[in-house]
Coordinates of C-alpha atoms in Angstrom, one line a residue:
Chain A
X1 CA -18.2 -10.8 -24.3
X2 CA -19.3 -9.1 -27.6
X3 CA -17.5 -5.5 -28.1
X4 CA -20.5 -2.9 -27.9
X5 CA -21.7 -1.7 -31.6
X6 CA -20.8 1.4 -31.1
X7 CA -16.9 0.0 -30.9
X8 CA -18.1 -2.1 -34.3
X9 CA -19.3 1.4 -36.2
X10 CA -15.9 3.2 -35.3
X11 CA -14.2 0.5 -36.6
X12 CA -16.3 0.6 -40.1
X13 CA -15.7 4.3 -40.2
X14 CA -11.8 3.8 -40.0
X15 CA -11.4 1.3 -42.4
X16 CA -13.7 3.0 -44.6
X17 CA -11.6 6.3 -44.3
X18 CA -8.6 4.2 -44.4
X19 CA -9.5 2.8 -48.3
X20 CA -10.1 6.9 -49.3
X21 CA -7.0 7.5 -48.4
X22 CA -5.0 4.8 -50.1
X23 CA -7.4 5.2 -53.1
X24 CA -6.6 9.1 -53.0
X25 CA -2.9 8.2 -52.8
X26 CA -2.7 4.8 -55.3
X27 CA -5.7 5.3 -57.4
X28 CA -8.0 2.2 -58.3
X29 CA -5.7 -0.3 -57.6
X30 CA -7.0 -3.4 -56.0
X31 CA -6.4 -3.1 -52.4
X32 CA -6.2 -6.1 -50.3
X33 CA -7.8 -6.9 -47.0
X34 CA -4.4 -7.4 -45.6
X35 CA -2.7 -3.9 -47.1
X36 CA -5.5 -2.9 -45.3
X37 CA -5.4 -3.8 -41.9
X38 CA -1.9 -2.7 -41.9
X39 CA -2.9 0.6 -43.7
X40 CA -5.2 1.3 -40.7
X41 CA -3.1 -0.4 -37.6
X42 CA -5.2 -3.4 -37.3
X43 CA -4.1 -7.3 -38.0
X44 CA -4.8 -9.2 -40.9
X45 CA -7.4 -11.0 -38.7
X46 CA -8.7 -8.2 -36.6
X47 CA -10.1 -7.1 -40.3
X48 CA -12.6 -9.2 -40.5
X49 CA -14.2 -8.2 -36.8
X50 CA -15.7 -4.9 -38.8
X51 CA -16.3 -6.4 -42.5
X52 CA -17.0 -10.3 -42.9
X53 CA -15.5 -9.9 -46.3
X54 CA -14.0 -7.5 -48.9
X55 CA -17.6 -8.0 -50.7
X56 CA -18.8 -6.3 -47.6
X57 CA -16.4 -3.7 -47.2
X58 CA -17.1 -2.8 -50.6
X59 CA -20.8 -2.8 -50.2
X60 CA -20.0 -0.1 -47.5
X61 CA -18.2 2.1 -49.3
X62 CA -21.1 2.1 -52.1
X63 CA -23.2 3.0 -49.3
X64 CA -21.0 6.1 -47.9
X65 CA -20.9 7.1 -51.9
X66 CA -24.4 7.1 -52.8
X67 CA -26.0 8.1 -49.6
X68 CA -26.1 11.5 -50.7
X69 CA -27.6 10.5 -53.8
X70 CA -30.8 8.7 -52.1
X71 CA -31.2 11.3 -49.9
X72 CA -31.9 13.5 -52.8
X73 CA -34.1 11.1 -54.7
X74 CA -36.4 10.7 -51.7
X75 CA -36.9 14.0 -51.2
X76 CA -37.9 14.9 -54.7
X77 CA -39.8 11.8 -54.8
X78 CA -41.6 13.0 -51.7
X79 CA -42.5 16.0 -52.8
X80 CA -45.1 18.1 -54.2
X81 CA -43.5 19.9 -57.6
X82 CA -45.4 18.9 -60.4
X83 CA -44.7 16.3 -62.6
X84 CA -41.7 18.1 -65.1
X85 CA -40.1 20.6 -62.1
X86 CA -39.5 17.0 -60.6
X87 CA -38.4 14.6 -63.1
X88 CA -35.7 18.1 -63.3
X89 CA -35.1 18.2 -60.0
X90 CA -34.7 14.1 -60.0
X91 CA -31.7 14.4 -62.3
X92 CA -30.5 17.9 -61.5
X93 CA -29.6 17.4 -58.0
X94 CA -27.4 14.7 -58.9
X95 CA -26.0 15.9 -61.3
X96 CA -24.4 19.0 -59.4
X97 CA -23.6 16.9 -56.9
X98 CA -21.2 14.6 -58.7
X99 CA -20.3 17.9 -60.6
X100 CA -19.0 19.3 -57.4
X101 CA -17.1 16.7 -56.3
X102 CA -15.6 15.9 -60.1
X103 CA -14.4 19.4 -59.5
X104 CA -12.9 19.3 -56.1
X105 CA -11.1 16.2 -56.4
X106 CA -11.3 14.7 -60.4
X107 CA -8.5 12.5 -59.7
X108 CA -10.3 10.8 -56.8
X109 CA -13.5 10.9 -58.6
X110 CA -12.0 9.0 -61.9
X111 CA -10.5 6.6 -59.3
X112 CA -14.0 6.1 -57.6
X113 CA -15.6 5.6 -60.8
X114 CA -13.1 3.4 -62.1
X115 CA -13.7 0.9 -58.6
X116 CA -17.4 1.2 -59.6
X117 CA -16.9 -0.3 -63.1
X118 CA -14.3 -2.5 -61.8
X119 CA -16.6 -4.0 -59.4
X120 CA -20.3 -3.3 -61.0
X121 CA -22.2 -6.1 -58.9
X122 CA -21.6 -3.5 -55.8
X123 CA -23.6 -0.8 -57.9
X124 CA -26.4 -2.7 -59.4
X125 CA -28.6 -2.0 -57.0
X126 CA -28.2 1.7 -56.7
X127 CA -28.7 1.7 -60.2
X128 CA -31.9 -0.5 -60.2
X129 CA -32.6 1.7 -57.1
X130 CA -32.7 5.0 -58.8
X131 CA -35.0 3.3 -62.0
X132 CA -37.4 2.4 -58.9
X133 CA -37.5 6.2 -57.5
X134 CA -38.0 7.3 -61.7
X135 CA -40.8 4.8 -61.7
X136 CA -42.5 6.6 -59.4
X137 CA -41.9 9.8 -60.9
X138 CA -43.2 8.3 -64.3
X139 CA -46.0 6.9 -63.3
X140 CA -47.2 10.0 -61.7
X141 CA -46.8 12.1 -64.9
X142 CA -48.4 9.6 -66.7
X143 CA -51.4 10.1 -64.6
X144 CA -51.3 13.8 -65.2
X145 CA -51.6 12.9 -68.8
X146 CA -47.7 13.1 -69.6
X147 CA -46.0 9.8 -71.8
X148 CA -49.4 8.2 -73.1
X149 CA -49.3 5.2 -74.6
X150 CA -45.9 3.8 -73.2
X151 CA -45.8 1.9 -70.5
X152 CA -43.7 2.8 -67.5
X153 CA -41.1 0.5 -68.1
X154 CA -40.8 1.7 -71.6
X155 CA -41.1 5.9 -70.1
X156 CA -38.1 4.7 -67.8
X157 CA -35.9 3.1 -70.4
X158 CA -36.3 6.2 -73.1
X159 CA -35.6 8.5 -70.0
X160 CA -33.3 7.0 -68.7
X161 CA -31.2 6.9 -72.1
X162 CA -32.1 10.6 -73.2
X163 CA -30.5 12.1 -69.7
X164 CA -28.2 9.2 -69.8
X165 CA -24.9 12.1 -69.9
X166 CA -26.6 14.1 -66.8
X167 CA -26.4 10.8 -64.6
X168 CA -23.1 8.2 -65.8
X169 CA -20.3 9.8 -64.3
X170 CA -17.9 8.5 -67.1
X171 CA -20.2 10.2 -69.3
X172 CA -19.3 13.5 -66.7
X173 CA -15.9 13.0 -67.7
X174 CA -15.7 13.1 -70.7
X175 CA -18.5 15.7 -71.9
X176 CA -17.7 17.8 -68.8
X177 CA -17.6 20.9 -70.8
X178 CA -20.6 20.5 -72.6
X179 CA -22.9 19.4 -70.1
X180 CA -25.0 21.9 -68.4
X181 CA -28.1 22.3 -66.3
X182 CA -29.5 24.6 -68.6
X183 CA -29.7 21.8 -71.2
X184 CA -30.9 19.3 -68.8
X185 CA -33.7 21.3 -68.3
X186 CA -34.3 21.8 -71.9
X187 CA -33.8 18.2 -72.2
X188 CA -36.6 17.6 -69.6
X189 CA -39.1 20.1 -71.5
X190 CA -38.6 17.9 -74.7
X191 CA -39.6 15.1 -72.9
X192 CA -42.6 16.5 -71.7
X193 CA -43.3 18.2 -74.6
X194 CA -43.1 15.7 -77.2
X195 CA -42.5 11.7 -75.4
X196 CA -45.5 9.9 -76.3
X197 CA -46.7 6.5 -78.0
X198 CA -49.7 8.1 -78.3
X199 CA -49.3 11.4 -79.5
X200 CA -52.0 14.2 -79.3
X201 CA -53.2 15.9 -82.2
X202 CA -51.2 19.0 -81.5
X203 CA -47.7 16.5 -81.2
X204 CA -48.5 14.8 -84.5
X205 CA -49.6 18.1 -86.4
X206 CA -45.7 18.9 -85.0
X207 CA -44.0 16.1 -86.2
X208 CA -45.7 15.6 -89.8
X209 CA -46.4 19.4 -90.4
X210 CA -43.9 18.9 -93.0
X211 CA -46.2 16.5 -95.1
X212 CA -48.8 18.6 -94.4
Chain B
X1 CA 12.5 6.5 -110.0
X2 CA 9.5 7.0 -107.9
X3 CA 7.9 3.6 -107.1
X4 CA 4.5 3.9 -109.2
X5 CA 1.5 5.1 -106.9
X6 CA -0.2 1.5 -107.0
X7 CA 2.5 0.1 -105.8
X8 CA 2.5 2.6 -102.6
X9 CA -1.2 1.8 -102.7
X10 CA -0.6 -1.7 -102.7
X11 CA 2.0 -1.5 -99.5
X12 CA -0.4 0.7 -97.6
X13 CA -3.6 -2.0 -98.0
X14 CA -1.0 -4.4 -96.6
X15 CA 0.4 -2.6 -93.9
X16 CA -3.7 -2.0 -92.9
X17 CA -4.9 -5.5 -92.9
X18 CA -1.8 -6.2 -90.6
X19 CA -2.7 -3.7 -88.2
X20 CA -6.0 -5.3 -88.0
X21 CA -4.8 -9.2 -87.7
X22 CA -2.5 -8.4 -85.0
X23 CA -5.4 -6.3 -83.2
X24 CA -7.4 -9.3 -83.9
X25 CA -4.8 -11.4 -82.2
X26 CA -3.5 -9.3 -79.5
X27 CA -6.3 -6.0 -78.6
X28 CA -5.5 -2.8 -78.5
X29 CA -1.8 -3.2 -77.1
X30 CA 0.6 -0.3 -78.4
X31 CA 2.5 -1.7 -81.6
X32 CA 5.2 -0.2 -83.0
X33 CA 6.1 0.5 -86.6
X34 CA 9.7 -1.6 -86.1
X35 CA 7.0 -4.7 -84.7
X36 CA 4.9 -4.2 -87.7
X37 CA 6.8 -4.2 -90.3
X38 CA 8.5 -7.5 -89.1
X39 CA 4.6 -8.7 -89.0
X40 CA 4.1 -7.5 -92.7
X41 CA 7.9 -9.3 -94.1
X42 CA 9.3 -5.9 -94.4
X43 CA 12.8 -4.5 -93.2
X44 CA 12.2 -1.4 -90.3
X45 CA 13.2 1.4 -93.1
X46 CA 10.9 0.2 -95.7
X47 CA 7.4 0.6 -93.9
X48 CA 8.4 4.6 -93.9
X49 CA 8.2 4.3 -97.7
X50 CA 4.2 4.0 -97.1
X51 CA 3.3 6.0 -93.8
X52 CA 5.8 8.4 -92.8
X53 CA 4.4 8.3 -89.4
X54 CA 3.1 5.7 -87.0
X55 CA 0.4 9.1 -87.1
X56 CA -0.2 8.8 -90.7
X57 CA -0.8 5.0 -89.7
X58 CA -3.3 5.9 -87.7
X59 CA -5.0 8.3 -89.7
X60 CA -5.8 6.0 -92.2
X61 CA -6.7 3.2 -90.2
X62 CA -9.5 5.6 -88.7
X63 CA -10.9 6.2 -92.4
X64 CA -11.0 2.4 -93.4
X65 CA -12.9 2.4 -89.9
X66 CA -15.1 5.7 -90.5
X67 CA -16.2 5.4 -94.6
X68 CA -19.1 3.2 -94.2
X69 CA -20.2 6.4 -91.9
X70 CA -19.0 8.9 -93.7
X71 CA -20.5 7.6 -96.7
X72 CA -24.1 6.9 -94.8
X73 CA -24.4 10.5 -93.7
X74 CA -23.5 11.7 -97.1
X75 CA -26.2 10.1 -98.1
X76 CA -28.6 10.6 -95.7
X77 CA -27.7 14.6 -96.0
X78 CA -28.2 14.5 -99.7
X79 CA -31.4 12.5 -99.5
X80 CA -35.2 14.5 -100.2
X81 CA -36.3 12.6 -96.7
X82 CA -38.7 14.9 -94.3
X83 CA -36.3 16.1 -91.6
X84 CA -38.0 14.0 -89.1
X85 CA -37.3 10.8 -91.1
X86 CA -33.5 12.2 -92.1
X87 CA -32.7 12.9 -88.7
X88 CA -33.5 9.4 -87.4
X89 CA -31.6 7.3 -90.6
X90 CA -28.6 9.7 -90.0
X91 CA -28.3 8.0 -86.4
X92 CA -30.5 4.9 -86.7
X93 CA -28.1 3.7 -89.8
X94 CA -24.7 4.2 -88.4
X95 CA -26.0 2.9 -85.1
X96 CA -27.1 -0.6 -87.5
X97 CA -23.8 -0.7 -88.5
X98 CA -22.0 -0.6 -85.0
X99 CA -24.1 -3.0 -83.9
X100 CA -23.6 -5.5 -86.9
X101 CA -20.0 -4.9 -86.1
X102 CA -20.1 -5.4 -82.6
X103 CA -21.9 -8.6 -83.1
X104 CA -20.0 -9.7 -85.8
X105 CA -16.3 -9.6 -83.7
X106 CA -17.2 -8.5 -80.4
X107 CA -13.3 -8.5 -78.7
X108 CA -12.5 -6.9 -82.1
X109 CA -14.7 -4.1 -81.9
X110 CA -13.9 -3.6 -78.3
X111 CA -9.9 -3.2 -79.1
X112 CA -10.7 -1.0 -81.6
X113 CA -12.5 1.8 -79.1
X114 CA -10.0 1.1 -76.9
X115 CA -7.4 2.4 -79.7
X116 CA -9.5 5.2 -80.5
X117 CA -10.3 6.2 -77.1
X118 CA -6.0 6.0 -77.0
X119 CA -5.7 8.1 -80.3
X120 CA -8.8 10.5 -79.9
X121 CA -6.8 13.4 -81.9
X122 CA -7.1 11.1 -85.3
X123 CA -10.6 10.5 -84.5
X124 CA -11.4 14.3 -83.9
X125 CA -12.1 15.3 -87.1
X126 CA -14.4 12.7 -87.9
X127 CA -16.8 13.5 -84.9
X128 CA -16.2 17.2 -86.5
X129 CA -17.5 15.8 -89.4
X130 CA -20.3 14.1 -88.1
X131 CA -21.7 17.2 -86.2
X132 CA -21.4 18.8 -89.4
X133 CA -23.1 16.9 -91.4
X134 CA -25.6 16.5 -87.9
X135 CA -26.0 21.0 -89.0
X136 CA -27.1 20.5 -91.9
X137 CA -30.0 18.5 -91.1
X138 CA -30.8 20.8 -88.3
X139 CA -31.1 23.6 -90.4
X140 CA -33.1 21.9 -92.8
X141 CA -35.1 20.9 -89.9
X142 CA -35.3 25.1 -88.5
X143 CA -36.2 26.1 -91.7
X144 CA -39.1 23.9 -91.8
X145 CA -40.4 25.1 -88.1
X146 CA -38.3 23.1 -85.8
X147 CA -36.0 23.4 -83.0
X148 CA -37.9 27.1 -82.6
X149 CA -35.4 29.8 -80.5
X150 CA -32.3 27.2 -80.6
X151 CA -29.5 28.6 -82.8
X152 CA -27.9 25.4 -84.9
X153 CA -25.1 25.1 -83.0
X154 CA -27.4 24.5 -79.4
X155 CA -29.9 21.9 -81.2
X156 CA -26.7 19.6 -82.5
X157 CA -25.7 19.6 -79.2
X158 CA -28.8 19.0 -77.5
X159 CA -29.5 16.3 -80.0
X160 CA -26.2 15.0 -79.9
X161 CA -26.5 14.3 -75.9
X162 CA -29.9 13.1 -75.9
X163 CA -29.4 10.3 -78.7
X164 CA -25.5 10.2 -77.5
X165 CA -26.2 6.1 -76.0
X166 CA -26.7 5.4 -79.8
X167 CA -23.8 7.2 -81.6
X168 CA -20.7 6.1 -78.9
X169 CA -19.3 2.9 -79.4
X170 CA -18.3 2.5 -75.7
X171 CA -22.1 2.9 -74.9
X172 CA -23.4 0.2 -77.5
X173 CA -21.2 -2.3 -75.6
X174 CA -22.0 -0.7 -71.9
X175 CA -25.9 -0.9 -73.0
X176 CA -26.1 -3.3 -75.8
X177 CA -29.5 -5.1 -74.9
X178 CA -31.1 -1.8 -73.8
X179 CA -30.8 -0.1 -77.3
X180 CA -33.2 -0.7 -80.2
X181 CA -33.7 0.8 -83.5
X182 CA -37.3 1.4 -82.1
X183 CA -36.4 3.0 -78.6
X184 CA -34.7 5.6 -81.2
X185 CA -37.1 6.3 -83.4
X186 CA -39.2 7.6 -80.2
X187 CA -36.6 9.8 -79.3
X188 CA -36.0 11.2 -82.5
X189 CA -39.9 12.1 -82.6
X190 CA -40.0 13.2 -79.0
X191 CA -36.9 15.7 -80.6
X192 CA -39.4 16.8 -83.3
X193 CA -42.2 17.0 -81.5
X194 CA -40.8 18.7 -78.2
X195 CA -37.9 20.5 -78.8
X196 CA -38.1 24.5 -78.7
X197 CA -36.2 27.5 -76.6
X198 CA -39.7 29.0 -77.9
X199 CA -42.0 26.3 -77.4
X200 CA -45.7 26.9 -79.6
X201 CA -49.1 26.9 -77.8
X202 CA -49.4 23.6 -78.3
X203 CA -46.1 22.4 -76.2
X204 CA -46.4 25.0 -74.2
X205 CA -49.8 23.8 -73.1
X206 CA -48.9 20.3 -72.6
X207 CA -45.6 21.1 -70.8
X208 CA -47.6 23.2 -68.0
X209 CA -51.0 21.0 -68.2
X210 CA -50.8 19.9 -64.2
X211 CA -50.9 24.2 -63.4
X212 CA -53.7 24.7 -65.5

């Protein structure tokens, strides 16, 4: 008879809480699916009931990482603040959230990070994730009249690079100090102020008043 | 007698180009001064003659590394370019130099962050130097209307983390494909163009378009 999910989920969750700990206590060092049944009590084959593979497992933990993070991008995505007070809000959010936990635990966070690096194929799609969500964002400002003349591929890509301290968490690390919301948000009025293939009149007069 | 200073010069230039081969042949593993000079054909007590320091080393393998820069920035600084244009060869020209090194010995260039990254203090001064030289331009750039309500040390920082994928070696290699010469000039006229604690009218107006 097949165990109940519910048996399945609590058996996720363990081994799940069961890599924290060793990564709190050993840092980013490769942990085997064997060290890890024995971490949590199980045997080396009683493993594999929860997560098919270490591929898995790893997929899982991504998910318990960056399911805060989605949360927030859907929200903002879904709702109505105009175009700038959300592409802010879009990279604001996040960027206190990995503040906070940098600050309670910046071991476990460098540790985290370093996994994440270490095994980048797991993160790709939260990354490619997150350009989807700014897409959205994008494309909307652009139909207010925001970015002309870029497409939105091209909006995300300078974006993306122009905030790119706010959202790498290496980048957290090692510009902690100097990284603030208040600049983000100054950061986020340049954009809107002066991004544009097409400049306007006033944009141009801005940029070459000094030929003028 | 005192050896005559070529001769010191001489030893130094030596003791430099084997740092680099055994980088080249080994990345960015810790060498000692006892392993290099067996790699140079000198005895241990005879490479103190020309660094006094493994620190001294160091220091002046980072300006063999950094005077291409240093000299491009003089340059660029003492040039009569429009602030606009000054501001973008000041990055876009050190960033065509990473990348022509990067391409050129890719493993090389790689060990070589690594050693910085290992060594930051010797490399401190010269990111000093670079956000100096970074003032400068800003206040040519203030005194010809830009960057209104920022004081100069809040617009090099600003600028600096908004164009920072283009001046960090660790980020050409993270983002190499992503990066263009063009993609920077945009961001260096969105800077010109949209950048203000006191935006004008014009900004002003096409920061808060959707309210209006």
């Amino acid at each position: 008879m097949a165990r109940p999910q519910t048996d399945i989920e609590a058996g996720r969750k363990l081994l799940i809480e069961t890599v924290d700990q060793l990564v709190r206590q050993r840092g980013a060092v490769d942990i085997s699916m064997t060290e890890l049944a024995a971490a949590a009590g199980m045997s080396p084959a009683n493993i594999y009931r929860f997560f098919e593979s270490k591929e898995e497992l790893l997929q899982a933990i991504a998910e318990n990482w960056f399911a805060e993070n989605i949360a927030i991008m859907e929200e903002v995505v879904a709702s109505d603040l105009a175009p700038r007070d959300k592409l802010f809000a879009f990279f604001a959010r996040r960027f206190a959230v990995f503040m906070a936990r940098f600050a309670a635990e910046p071991e476990m966070f460098k540790s985290i990070c370093q996994l994440g690096a270490e095994h980048f194929e797991v993160i790709r799609g939260y990354v490619d994730l997150g350009d989807h969500y700014l897409a959205m964002i994008v494309a909307e400002a652009m139909h207010a009249g925001y970015l002309r003349g870029f497409t939105i591929d091209q909006s995300v890509s300078l974006i993306n690079q122009m905030v790119f301290c706010y959202c790498n968490p290496d980048m957290l690390i090692m510009l902690e100090g100097k990284l603030t919301e208040e600049k983000l948000s100054h950061i986020i009025d340049t954009i809107f102020a002066g991004l544009a293939a097409q400049p306007n009149d006033a944009q141009l007069a801005n940029v070459h008043q000094i030929h003028s």
